[in-house]
Amino acid sequence: MTTVRRAVLTLPAAPLGPDNPLPALRAPARAGAHAVDERTLAGLPRDLARGIGRAPLRSLLPVPVRDGYGRDRAPADLDAIVIENDRLRVTVLPGLGGRIHSLHHKPTGRELVHRNPVLQPAAFALNGAWFAGGIEWNTGATGHGALSCSPLHAATVRAPDGGPMLRLWEWERLRDLPFQIDLWLPEDSDFLYAGVRVRNPHERPAPVYWWSNTAVPEDRRVLVPADAAWHHGYERGLDRVPVPVDGDGTDRTYPLNSVHAADWFHDLPDGRRRWIAALDADGTGLVQTSTDALRGRKLFVWGTGRGGRRWQEWLTGPGAPGYAEIQAGLARTQLEHLELAGESEFSWLEAYGPLAADPAAVHGDDWTAARADAERALDGALPRTAVDAAYTAWRERAADAGPETVLAAGSGWGALEVLRGGYELPGTPFPESTLGPEQEPWCELLRTGVLPPPAKGAEPGAPLVSAPWRDMLETAPADPSTEYHLGVAQWHAGDRAQAVRSWERGLRGAGVAWPLLYCLAVADQEDGHVERAAERFAEAFTDHAASGGGEVVAAALGREAVAALLATGRTDRARQLWARLPEEARGRGAFRLLEVRILLAEGRPDAARAVFDEGFEVADLSEGAEVLGELWARITDEPLPDTYEFRMRPSP
């Protein structure tokens, strides 16, 4: 019999820490790692270029940046949910984006996914904190989702066969859309089924992105029914290349054959079954397949170069085995978004399980024979008709079924949206009981038309930015807090001039000015007024200190202000402000990096070298970041030490 039960998973973990208290007005920091230059874009097929250009994020609003974690790990108990039958044991982490941490095949004793031995947040999600391993669910916009380290709602539901099923659901705030993931194991099945649905309850169309990412050991061959792929490195290009052997004669279906990090988005022909597998030297491993709606398949590799090896160690710990990722998405590439019409949905079914194929065929030189043998093995283990039938049964009998036993709670944002919009969402209730302190001011605005100001000395509170909330803010009585939130919503809508006017109006009557000054500083910076931006960042830091604010805000404002002052050549002021930062903050890696920049601006390369020699770790170093190498090159001609080597592309 299949069972679903609560459990506890103990791992060495770095705490997530507090969210960044400043509104996320800028586009995601990692967007540049997945950009395509204009010349490349002009040469792409029209529909591909249109998908890449559809609704890019102008900011991360309304979600916060999550950068409060460090790198000191200690054993921690994590809430888990285990789905189990006689063949598979699946461990799910509802408090961490619903990540599948483990997919254990009981008859063979094999772990089918890369199971990370640690929980180490790193700055790979759209909003920061993300961790490696297992199977993750990504929605919102290009990249790892903003819910990577956030709790989802979880409950048991009746599966199509009458057994227990685990439902995960939440309201994704970047695109303002609810989604659900239904996980179940039919009795005696070797395959985990995942029924996924993304709904658009609004009248307007919405951009949609979805990729399911599976970490697998990198000593595998990745097979997929394609003869070509779109190759994306970290140099803003997108080129169509042959599979498996590229132009330099290297077989790229083996992750360990690549030196540098790269993506291969496989171009699956229409009408072919959708699947991707990672098989070892014995021809065994994991296969993922789906109904046809989940069109794309991708291989991501870290590469064998120093940067890729360092990132793997950074994410999984010294000595841990390396991994690659096999992925499946709604579009051909992760650079695209699809359009979902108003009051409609996308839904599909995925299946994950073991595969055993002929190793001689799998690892032979004949690519057509290799993938044909893998597909024959898949057809024998799980026919395409069985996947289609499971999807139909799930949609007809289970997708709308109500939860039975609640196992975990997500956020209250979905409940607030349902309260405002009166949406009917069968299967994914967002009850008012989940509303919390973050939602309370907005409930008051909804009830009375007045947004209550924060308590004296408190931070402004979480923003809301969609059109209905912006309309309510425009008609609410004006005070500094309301003007702040109205400006944030206007900024999100692209009306930057009006946002600046709202913040300037709020500033005239503000007792605590730093939130408004910060927003105005970002606006100046984005418009190229870098000197005025630096002044306003510094003024915001000073105002916060005068108001007796806490160290989390002080550190966030100080980091912005020091960087802005350095960018305008005001080294003395940057040094003075850095010295006023909380002592604990100055000891963190991100601020040691700022210290290096100050020392170099002061003409003190030997002192900057001493900081490197002493050692520091920037916990929230961004994907593709090259700043450590750039600063090192200003200090010395010596090779960059391995501990600071995070470059994901060939050195210039």
XYZ file of C-alpha atoms in Angstrom:
652
model
C 0.000 0.000 0.000
C 1.131 3.551 -0.722
C 1.564 5.776 2.326
C 2.081 9.499 2.897
C 3.516 10.493 6.272
C 5.343 13.269 8.065
C 9.029 12.784 8.859
C 12.115 14.708 9.952
C 15.281 15.012 7.862
C 18.458 16.039 9.685
C 21.159 17.738 7.616
C 24.071 20.105 8.222
C 22.364 23.373 7.307
C 23.144 27.073 7.140
C 20.170 29.064 8.496
C 18.321 31.195 5.958
C 18.491 34.267 8.172
C 16.375 37.392 7.638
C 15.165 38.630 4.263
C 16.663 41.839 2.933
C 14.406 44.616 4.341
C 14.808 46.909 1.311
C 12.227 46.757 -1.502
C 13.524 44.759 -4.482
C 13.186 47.545 -7.070
C 15.859 46.238 -9.433
C 15.700 43.424 -11.967
C 17.110 40.094 -10.735
C 20.863 40.242 -10.302
C 21.321 36.951 -12.158
C 19.311 38.042 -15.230
C 22.540 38.906 -17.042
C 23.744 35.320 -16.793
C 20.834 34.247 -18.999
C 20.708 37.216 -21.365
C 20.984 37.022 -25.153
C 22.699 39.805 -27.084
C 20.761 41.768 -29.699
C 22.663 40.331 -32.662
C 21.894 36.760 -31.552
C 18.259 37.622 -30.875
C 17.848 39.057 -34.382
C 19.003 35.791 -35.945
C 16.679 33.459 -34.019
C 13.407 31.981 -35.308
C 10.611 34.503 -34.857
C 8.593 32.507 -32.315
C 11.701 31.784 -30.223
C 12.700 35.455 -30.224
C 9.133 36.445 -29.316
C 9.145 34.066 -26.329
C 12.506 35.415 -25.143
C 11.226 38.985 -25.345
C 7.925 38.324 -23.583
C 7.419 40.218 -20.287
C 10.921 40.283 -18.773
C 10.981 41.148 -15.099
C 11.623 44.838 -14.465
C 12.064 44.168 -10.757
C 11.629 41.416 -8.180
C 8.612 43.122 -6.651
C 6.714 42.201 -4.600
C 9.006 39.450 -3.279
C 11.992 40.320 -1.080
C 15.613 39.469 -1.734
C 16.771 36.617 0.485
C 20.408 37.267 1.363
C 20.527 36.852 5.130
C 22.150 33.400 5.132
C 25.771 32.583 5.844
C 27.983 29.538 5.431
C 28.219 28.208 8.985
C 26.407 24.866 8.921
C 25.148 22.907 11.912
C 22.824 19.871 12.136
C 19.214 20.972 11.707
C 15.903 19.108 11.690
C 13.881 19.786 8.549
C 10.189 18.988 8.189
C 9.747 16.326 5.521
C 6.928 14.329 3.962
C 7.586 10.783 2.789
C 5.596 9.124 -0.003
C 6.274 5.407 -0.141
C 5.165 2.180 -1.791
C 6.898 -1.205 -2.172
C 9.133 0.186 -4.939
C 9.981 3.821 -4.193
C 10.520 6.093 -1.198
C 10.217 9.804 -1.974
C 11.295 12.472 0.528
C 9.758 15.924 0.022
C 10.668 19.185 1.818
C 7.461 21.284 1.946
C 9.183 24.140 3.768
C 11.785 24.483 1.012
C 9.784 24.937 -2.169
C 8.452 21.377 -2.148
C 11.887 20.090 -3.203
C 12.166 16.318 -3.639
C 15.312 15.629 -1.648
C 15.488 11.906 -2.326
C 14.041 9.393 -4.816
C 15.100 5.997 -3.498
C 14.478 2.834 -5.532
C 14.004 0.097 -2.945
C 14.516 -3.081 -5.045
C 17.992 -1.957 -6.174
C 18.887 0.243 -3.206
C 19.768 3.053 -5.656
C 19.331 6.757 -5.091
C 17.977 8.024 -8.414
C 18.761 11.717 -7.906
C 21.745 13.630 -6.561
C 20.985 13.886 -2.859
C 22.822 16.877 -1.427
C 24.530 15.996 1.893
C 24.095 19.596 3.134
C 21.598 22.431 2.986
C 23.638 25.427 1.865
C 21.763 28.454 0.496
C 23.454 30.315 -2.342
C 22.445 33.229 -4.577
C 21.031 31.284 -7.520
C 17.293 31.880 -7.145
C 15.664 34.892 -8.747
C 15.458 36.443 -5.285
C 18.611 34.948 -3.806
C 18.519 31.884 -1.579
C 18.533 28.525 -3.383
C 20.154 25.166 -2.718
C 21.321 22.299 -4.893
C 20.104 18.730 -5.284
C 17.012 16.608 -5.844
C 14.039 17.692 -7.966
C 12.944 21.318 -7.824
C 9.920 23.111 -9.244
C 10.587 26.474 -10.891
C 7.899 28.929 -11.893
C 7.688 32.707 -12.245
C 10.463 33.803 -14.601
C 13.730 32.624 -16.105
C 15.872 31.052 -13.413
C 15.399 29.208 -10.158
C 12.066 30.260 -8.667
C 11.529 32.794 -5.906
C 9.946 30.038 -3.769
C 13.107 27.891 -3.750
C 13.540 28.275 0.006
C 9.940 29.146 0.959
C 7.177 27.015 2.466
C 4.362 25.627 0.332
C 0.938 24.493 1.457
C 0.813 20.698 1.671
C -2.002 18.221 2.274
C -3.095 14.701 1.443
C -5.653 14.211 -1.336
C -7.180 11.123 -2.946
C -5.119 9.999 -5.952
C -6.884 8.868 -9.143
C -6.536 5.226 -8.024
C -8.026 5.997 -4.610
C -4.742 5.894 -2.706
C -3.128 8.823 -0.900
C -1.562 11.681 -2.847
C 0.498 14.666 -1.679
C -0.630 18.072 -2.932
C 1.693 21.086 -2.817
C 0.379 24.523 -3.737
C 1.074 28.240 -3.404
C 0.436 31.649 -4.913
C 3.462 32.663 -7.018
C 3.794 36.406 -6.477
C 6.138 37.459 -9.289
C 3.467 36.583 -11.875
C 0.501 36.652 -9.456
C -0.566 33.080 -10.317
C -1.506 30.032 -8.204
C -0.078 26.602 -8.976
C -0.265 23.064 -7.657
C 1.876 19.922 -7.772
C 0.226 16.566 -7.041
C 2.655 13.728 -6.219
C 1.570 10.109 -6.019
C 2.856 6.550 -6.287
C 0.416 4.049 -7.756
C 0.600 0.740 -5.898
C 3.561 -1.403 -7.103
C 4.723 1.404 -9.421
C 8.395 2.169 -10.073
C 7.423 5.689 -11.145
C 6.516 8.791 -9.188
C 3.762 10.781 -10.906
C 3.613 14.558 -10.686
C 0.468 16.301 -11.909
C 1.154 20.015 -12.315
C -1.231 22.889 -12.927
C -0.634 26.628 -13.295
C -3.817 28.722 -13.271
C -4.530 32.266 -14.347
C -7.623 33.424 -12.437
C -7.409 36.963 -13.838
C -9.106 38.365 -16.924
C -5.809 39.516 -18.415
C -3.280 37.138 -20.021
C -0.155 36.333 -18.041
C 3.404 35.247 -18.922
C 4.163 31.740 -17.639
C 7.426 29.931 -17.029
C 7.916 26.401 -15.709
C 10.945 24.130 -15.506
C 11.290 20.990 -13.382
C 15.006 20.537 -12.600
C 16.512 17.215 -11.521
C 20.047 16.944 -10.155
C 21.760 13.690 -11.165
C 25.312 12.373 -10.691
C 27.509 13.860 -13.386
C 29.245 10.591 -14.310
C 26.368 9.705 -16.632
C 25.393 9.923 -20.276
C 22.330 12.078 -20.874
C 20.020 10.733 -23.557
C 17.149 12.606 -25.163
C 15.226 12.149 -28.459
C 16.919 15.030 -30.293
C 19.573 15.579 -32.946
C 20.110 19.267 -32.188
C 20.100 21.659 -29.242
C 20.253 25.360 -28.510
C 23.533 25.926 -26.683
C 23.768 28.733 -24.142
C 26.994 29.448 -22.287
C 27.597 32.509 -20.126
C 28.575 34.793 -23.007
C 25.080 35.992 -24.056
C 24.859 33.722 -27.094
C 22.340 31.096 -28.214
C 23.510 28.776 -30.988
C 21.880 25.736 -32.574
C 24.370 22.854 -32.429
C 24.268 19.156 -33.332
C 23.714 16.453 -30.699
C 25.640 14.531 -29.446
C 28.911 15.776 -31.005
C 29.466 19.506 -31.401
C 31.666 21.365 -33.846
C 34.953 20.607 -32.061
C 34.269 16.860 -32.045
C 33.336 16.599 -28.352
C 30.411 14.425 -27.247
C 28.469 16.849 -25.035
C 25.996 14.219 -23.801
C 28.614 13.308 -21.182
C 28.694 16.153 -18.603
C 32.319 15.473 -17.723
C 33.369 16.228 -21.310
C 32.659 19.964 -20.837
C 35.188 22.316 -19.282
C 32.881 25.275 -18.651
C 29.323 25.628 -17.367
C 26.699 25.561 -20.109
C 23.086 24.779 -21.016
C 21.879 22.602 -23.884
C 18.181 23.059 -24.663
C 17.330 20.041 -26.793
C 15.204 20.593 -29.872
C 12.711 17.713 -29.666
C 10.816 17.052 -32.919
C 7.050 17.483 -32.852
C 5.196 14.239 -32.308
C 8.047 12.494 -30.469
C 7.627 11.268 -26.924
C 8.996 13.727 -24.362
C 11.702 12.207 -22.151
C 15.257 12.623 -20.869
C 17.459 10.116 -19.055
C 20.818 10.057 -17.258
C 22.370 6.568 -17.364
C 25.610 5.271 -15.868
C 28.204 2.882 -17.276
C 25.860 -0.064 -16.591
C 23.053 1.558 -18.574
C 20.984 2.270 -15.452
C 19.813 5.496 -13.900
C 16.909 7.947 -13.882
C 14.412 8.773 -16.611
C 11.913 11.628 -16.660
C 8.990 11.661 -19.104
C 5.790 13.654 -19.458
C 2.723 14.424 -21.472
C 3.395 16.541 -24.531
C 2.555 19.918 -22.945
C 5.915 19.882 -21.168
C 7.805 20.462 -24.384
C 11.395 21.345 -23.495
C 14.322 19.239 -22.270
C 17.675 20.539 -21.107
C 21.066 19.455 -19.848
C 23.022 21.766 -17.537
C 26.650 21.063 -16.676
C 29.047 22.785 -14.308
C 32.066 21.684 -16.310
C 35.398 20.338 -15.171
C 37.166 23.721 -15.029
C 38.216 25.368 -11.803
C 35.138 27.583 -11.622
C 32.678 24.725 -12.040
C 34.498 22.568 -9.495
C 34.553 25.433 -6.996
C 30.823 26.077 -7.401
C 30.057 22.394 -6.807
C 32.131 22.397 -3.631
C 30.458 25.666 -2.588
C 26.993 24.130 -2.946
C 27.550 20.582 -1.670
C 30.655 20.557 0.529
C 34.246 19.375 0.040
C 34.520 15.828 -1.276
C 30.863 15.531 -2.280
C 30.243 13.932 -5.686
C 29.533 16.279 -8.577
C 26.209 16.608 -10.313
C 24.583 17.794 -13.508
C 20.922 18.690 -14.104
C 18.387 17.227 -16.506
C 15.398 19.494 -16.859
C 11.949 19.715 -18.456
C 9.955 22.858 -19.261
C 6.951 24.353 -20.985
C 9.023 26.124 -23.662
C 12.000 25.026 -25.764
C 14.419 27.110 -23.705
C 14.483 28.680 -20.267
C 14.887 32.070 -21.883
C 11.268 32.000 -23.119
C 7.885 32.618 -21.496
C 4.543 31.384 -22.764
C 1.343 33.416 -22.677
C -1.520 32.014 -20.610
C -4.919 33.460 -21.471
C -7.101 34.895 -18.742
C -9.243 32.489 -16.727
C -7.447 29.451 -18.139
C -4.663 27.048 -17.159
C -1.706 24.961 -18.240
C -1.551 21.391 -16.909
C 0.512 18.294 -17.576
C 1.813 15.117 -15.965
C 5.420 14.115 -15.309
C 6.825 10.727 -14.285
C 10.178 9.943 -12.642
C 11.635 6.486 -12.203
C 14.471 4.016 -12.814
C 15.580 2.963 -16.265
C 17.775 0.044 -17.325
C 18.996 -0.064 -20.930
C 21.704 -1.976 -22.808
C 25.004 -0.366 -21.751
C 26.696 -1.246 -25.037
C 23.987 0.608 -26.946
C 23.711 3.504 -24.491
C 27.437 4.232 -24.634
C 28.010 3.301 -28.251
C 29.058 5.650 -31.021
C 25.689 5.364 -32.790
C 23.553 8.143 -31.259
C 20.392 6.983 -33.008
C 20.822 3.455 -31.639
C 21.686 4.734 -28.142
C 18.573 6.818 -27.709
C 16.397 4.198 -29.464
C 17.482 1.557 -26.959
C 16.766 3.910 -24.049
C 13.345 4.706 -25.476
C 12.563 0.997 -25.922
C 13.464 0.448 -22.285
C 11.227 3.350 -21.276
C 8.332 2.031 -23.369
C 8.679 -1.303 -21.594
C 8.821 0.254 -18.140
C 6.177 2.962 -18.655
C 4.371 3.153 -22.006
C 3.462 6.552 -23.382
C -0.212 5.525 -23.319
C 0.039 4.878 -19.569
C 1.336 8.417 -18.962
C -1.463 9.925 -21.058
C -4.070 7.783 -19.265
C -2.702 8.792 -15.852
C -2.922 12.451 -16.824
C -6.538 12.080 -17.957
C -7.506 10.250 -14.763
C -5.792 12.879 -12.626
C -7.514 15.790 -14.360
C -10.929 14.140 -14.267
C -10.871 12.595 -10.796
C -8.227 14.213 -8.619
C -6.945 17.638 -9.692
C -9.975 19.492 -8.289
C -10.443 17.261 -5.237
C -10.255 19.041 -1.918
C -7.400 18.466 0.537
C -8.065 16.007 3.361
C -5.300 16.218 5.984
C -3.229 19.411 6.090
C 0.482 18.616 6.507
C 2.137 22.030 6.133
C 1.192 25.692 5.641
C 2.553 28.126 3.088
C 2.152 31.895 3.092
C -0.959 34.008 3.575
C -0.577 35.880 0.266
C -2.852 33.512 -1.623
C -5.564 33.938 0.993
C -5.300 37.713 0.620
C -5.652 37.514 -3.168
C -8.641 35.176 -2.913
C -10.211 37.536 -0.359
C -9.731 40.476 -2.698
C -10.627 38.783 -5.978
C -13.242 36.266 -4.847
C -11.571 33.547 -6.929
C -12.870 29.981 -7.032
C -9.897 27.620 -7.164
C -11.072 24.025 -6.676
C -8.403 21.851 -5.139
C -6.201 24.665 -3.859
C -7.936 26.497 -1.023
C -6.279 29.549 0.445
C -8.232 29.901 3.715
C -8.366 33.135 5.686
C -6.849 31.257 8.623
C -3.487 31.503 6.830
C -3.513 35.318 6.862
C -0.765 36.696 9.098
C 0.852 39.934 10.250
C 2.316 40.699 6.811
C -1.134 40.624 5.251
C -2.970 42.491 8.024
C -2.321 46.081 6.795
C -3.565 45.066 3.348
C -6.659 43.453 4.830
C -7.318 46.790 6.531
C -6.912 48.633 3.221
C -9.349 46.184 1.643
C -11.886 46.633 4.457
C -11.663 50.376 5.042
C -9.811 51.946 2.115
C -7.073 53.123 4.487
C -3.581 51.615 4.697
C -2.494 51.839 8.340
C 1.023 53.183 8.874
C 3.646 50.933 10.472
C 4.304 51.184 14.173
C 6.755 53.875 15.212
C 10.266 52.805 14.228
C 9.047 49.736 12.323
C 9.988 48.935 8.733
C 7.462 49.837 5.994
C 6.119 46.292 5.617
C 5.835 43.990 2.625
C 4.619 45.675 -0.586
C 1.834 44.691 -2.975
C 2.078 45.906 -6.542
C -0.597 44.422 -8.800
C -3.058 46.760 -10.538
C -5.995 46.244 -8.111
C -3.825 47.054 -5.096
C -2.286 50.016 -6.892
C -5.764 51.364 -7.594
C -6.667 51.108 -3.905
C -3.468 52.892 -2.897
C -4.214 55.727 -5.317
C -7.565 56.398 -3.651
C -6.384 55.856 -0.057
C -5.718 58.876 2.169
C -2.203 60.088 1.455
C 0.433 59.844 4.159
C 4.160 58.998 3.931
C 3.588 55.256 4.302
C 0.878 55.151 1.648
C 2.979 57.288 -0.714
C 5.885 54.897 -0.193
C 3.775 51.844 -1.107
C 2.057 53.659 -3.972
C 5.442 54.613 -5.415
C 6.631 51.002 -5.164
C 3.526 49.814 -7.041
C 3.939 52.513 -9.691
C 7.596 51.587 -10.118
C 6.600 47.965 -10.676
C 4.084 49.065 -13.315
C 6.824 50.894 -15.213
C 5.609 54.392 -14.334
C 8.890 55.485 -12.832
C 8.315 59.225 -13.083
C 5.085 58.957 -11.110
C 6.773 56.674 -8.587
C 9.420 59.322 -7.958
C 6.731 61.959 -7.488
C 4.943 59.751 -4.937
C 8.145 59.156 -2.986
C 9.023 62.852 -3.046
C 5.538 63.742 -1.733
C 5.924 61.183 1.041
C 9.343 62.509 1.952
C 7.969 65.968 2.724
C 5.961 64.705 5.679
C 7.984 61.663 6.745
C 9.184 61.341 10.306
C 11.397 58.397 9.252
C 12.773 59.105 5.795
C 15.146 56.241 4.987
C 12.648 53.998 3.096
C 11.728 56.851 0.751
C 15.326 58.024 0.394
C 16.393 54.518 -0.513
C 13.757 54.285 -3.245
C 14.718 57.671 -4.649
C 18.379 56.627 -4.628
C 17.616 53.503 -6.659
C 15.587 55.600 -9.096
C 18.520 58.010 -9.498
C 20.911 55.106 -9.996
C 18.722 53.471 -12.620
C 18.414 56.788 -14.472
C 22.177 57.360 -14.504
C 22.283 60.058 -11.820
C 24.954 58.193 -9.894
C 26.284 61.066 -7.793
C 22.841 62.031 -6.525
C 22.101 58.359 -5.926
C 25.214 58.016 -3.781
C 24.190 61.052 -1.719
C 20.718 59.658 -1.156
C 21.987 56.199 -0.197
C 24.288 57.816 2.354
C 21.487 60.060 3.613
C 19.207 57.027 3.991
C 21.900 55.278 6.057
C 22.321 58.331 8.288
C 18.558 58.762 8.749
C 18.178 55.118 9.723
C 20.982 55.419 12.282
C 19.357 58.543 13.742
C 16.027 56.747 14.081
C 17.609 53.968 16.130
C 16.887 51.240 13.580
C 18.156 47.686 13.715
C 21.363 46.178 12.391
C 19.767 44.252 9.513
C 18.551 47.444 7.849
C 21.790 49.256 8.727
C 23.859 46.570 7.009
C 21.641 46.529 3.905
C 21.662 50.314 3.540
C 25.367 50.529 4.310
C 26.270 47.965 1.663
C 24.366 49.966 -0.945
C 25.794 53.299 0.184
C 29.444 52.238 0.302
C 29.238 50.685 -3.168
C 27.545 53.798 -4.583
C 30.108 56.148 -3.029
C 32.980 54.088 -4.406
C 31.401 54.124 -7.867
C 31.503 57.934 -7.831
C 35.065 58.173 -6.535
C 34.132 59.332 -3.031
C 36.581 57.024 -1.310
C 36.940 59.027 1.925
C 33.189 59.066 2.515
C 32.938 55.384 1.654
C 35.606 54.615 4.266
C 33.836 56.758 6.870
C 30.498 55.105 6.257
C 32.033 51.601 6.245
C 33.502 52.339 9.679
C 29.996 53.169 10.982
C 28.581 49.789 9.979
C 27.741 47.303 12.723
C 30.872 45.386 13.722
C 29.217 42.034 13.006
C 28.369 43.142 9.473
C 31.931 44.309 8.741
C 33.153 40.799 9.489
C 30.925 39.154 6.889
C 32.343 38.212 3.513
C 30.300 40.691 1.490
C 31.685 43.544 3.575
C 35.251 42.207 3.472
C 34.832 42.413 -0.305
C 33.753 46.049 0.082
C 36.826 46.615 2.227
C 39.028 45.280 -0.580
C 37.406 47.732 -2.973
C 37.959 50.615 -0.535
C 41.602 49.664 -0.040
C 42.208 49.531 -3.772
C 40.517 52.916 -4.213
C 42.843 54.257 -1.507
C 45.847 52.973 -3.442
C 46.685 50.250 -0.905
C 46.982 47.011 -2.910
C 49.164 45.324 -0.273
C 46.450 45.810 2.343
C 43.854 44.532 -0.116
C 46.011 41.463 -0.766
C 46.183 40.875 2.989
C 42.371 40.621 3.129
C 42.471 37.959 0.404
C 45.276 36.122 2.190
C 43.355 36.162 5.465
C 40.413 34.579 3.646
C 36.760 35.482 3.286
C 33.608 33.990 1.758
C 30.888 36.084 0.121
C 27.873 33.935 0.996
C 25.571 35.594 -1.551
C 28.009 35.614 -4.470
C 25.875 35.679 -7.629
C 25.888 33.070 -10.379
C 28.345 34.129 -13.044
C 29.969 36.723 -10.772
C 33.538 37.576 -11.760
C 34.219 40.339 -9.250
C 36.689 38.306 -7.167
C 38.863 37.619 -10.184
C 38.652 41.226 -11.359
C 39.777 42.598 -7.986
C 42.548 40.027 -7.681
C 43.879 41.054 -11.091
C 44.161 44.642 -9.828
C 46.339 43.430 -6.954
C 48.682 40.920 -8.553
C 49.566 38.992 -11.703
C 49.575 35.723 -9.749
C 46.921 33.099 -10.589
C 43.642 33.501 -8.739
C 43.562 31.020 -5.821
C 41.094 28.157 -6.235
C 39.056 29.302 -3.249
C 38.127 32.518 -5.113
C 37.640 30.987 -8.564
C 33.931 31.142 -9.466
C 34.115 32.158 -13.135
C 31.699 30.162 -15.287
C 33.095 31.024 -18.713
C 36.532 31.017 -20.344
C 38.891 33.647 -18.969
C 39.235 36.663 -21.276
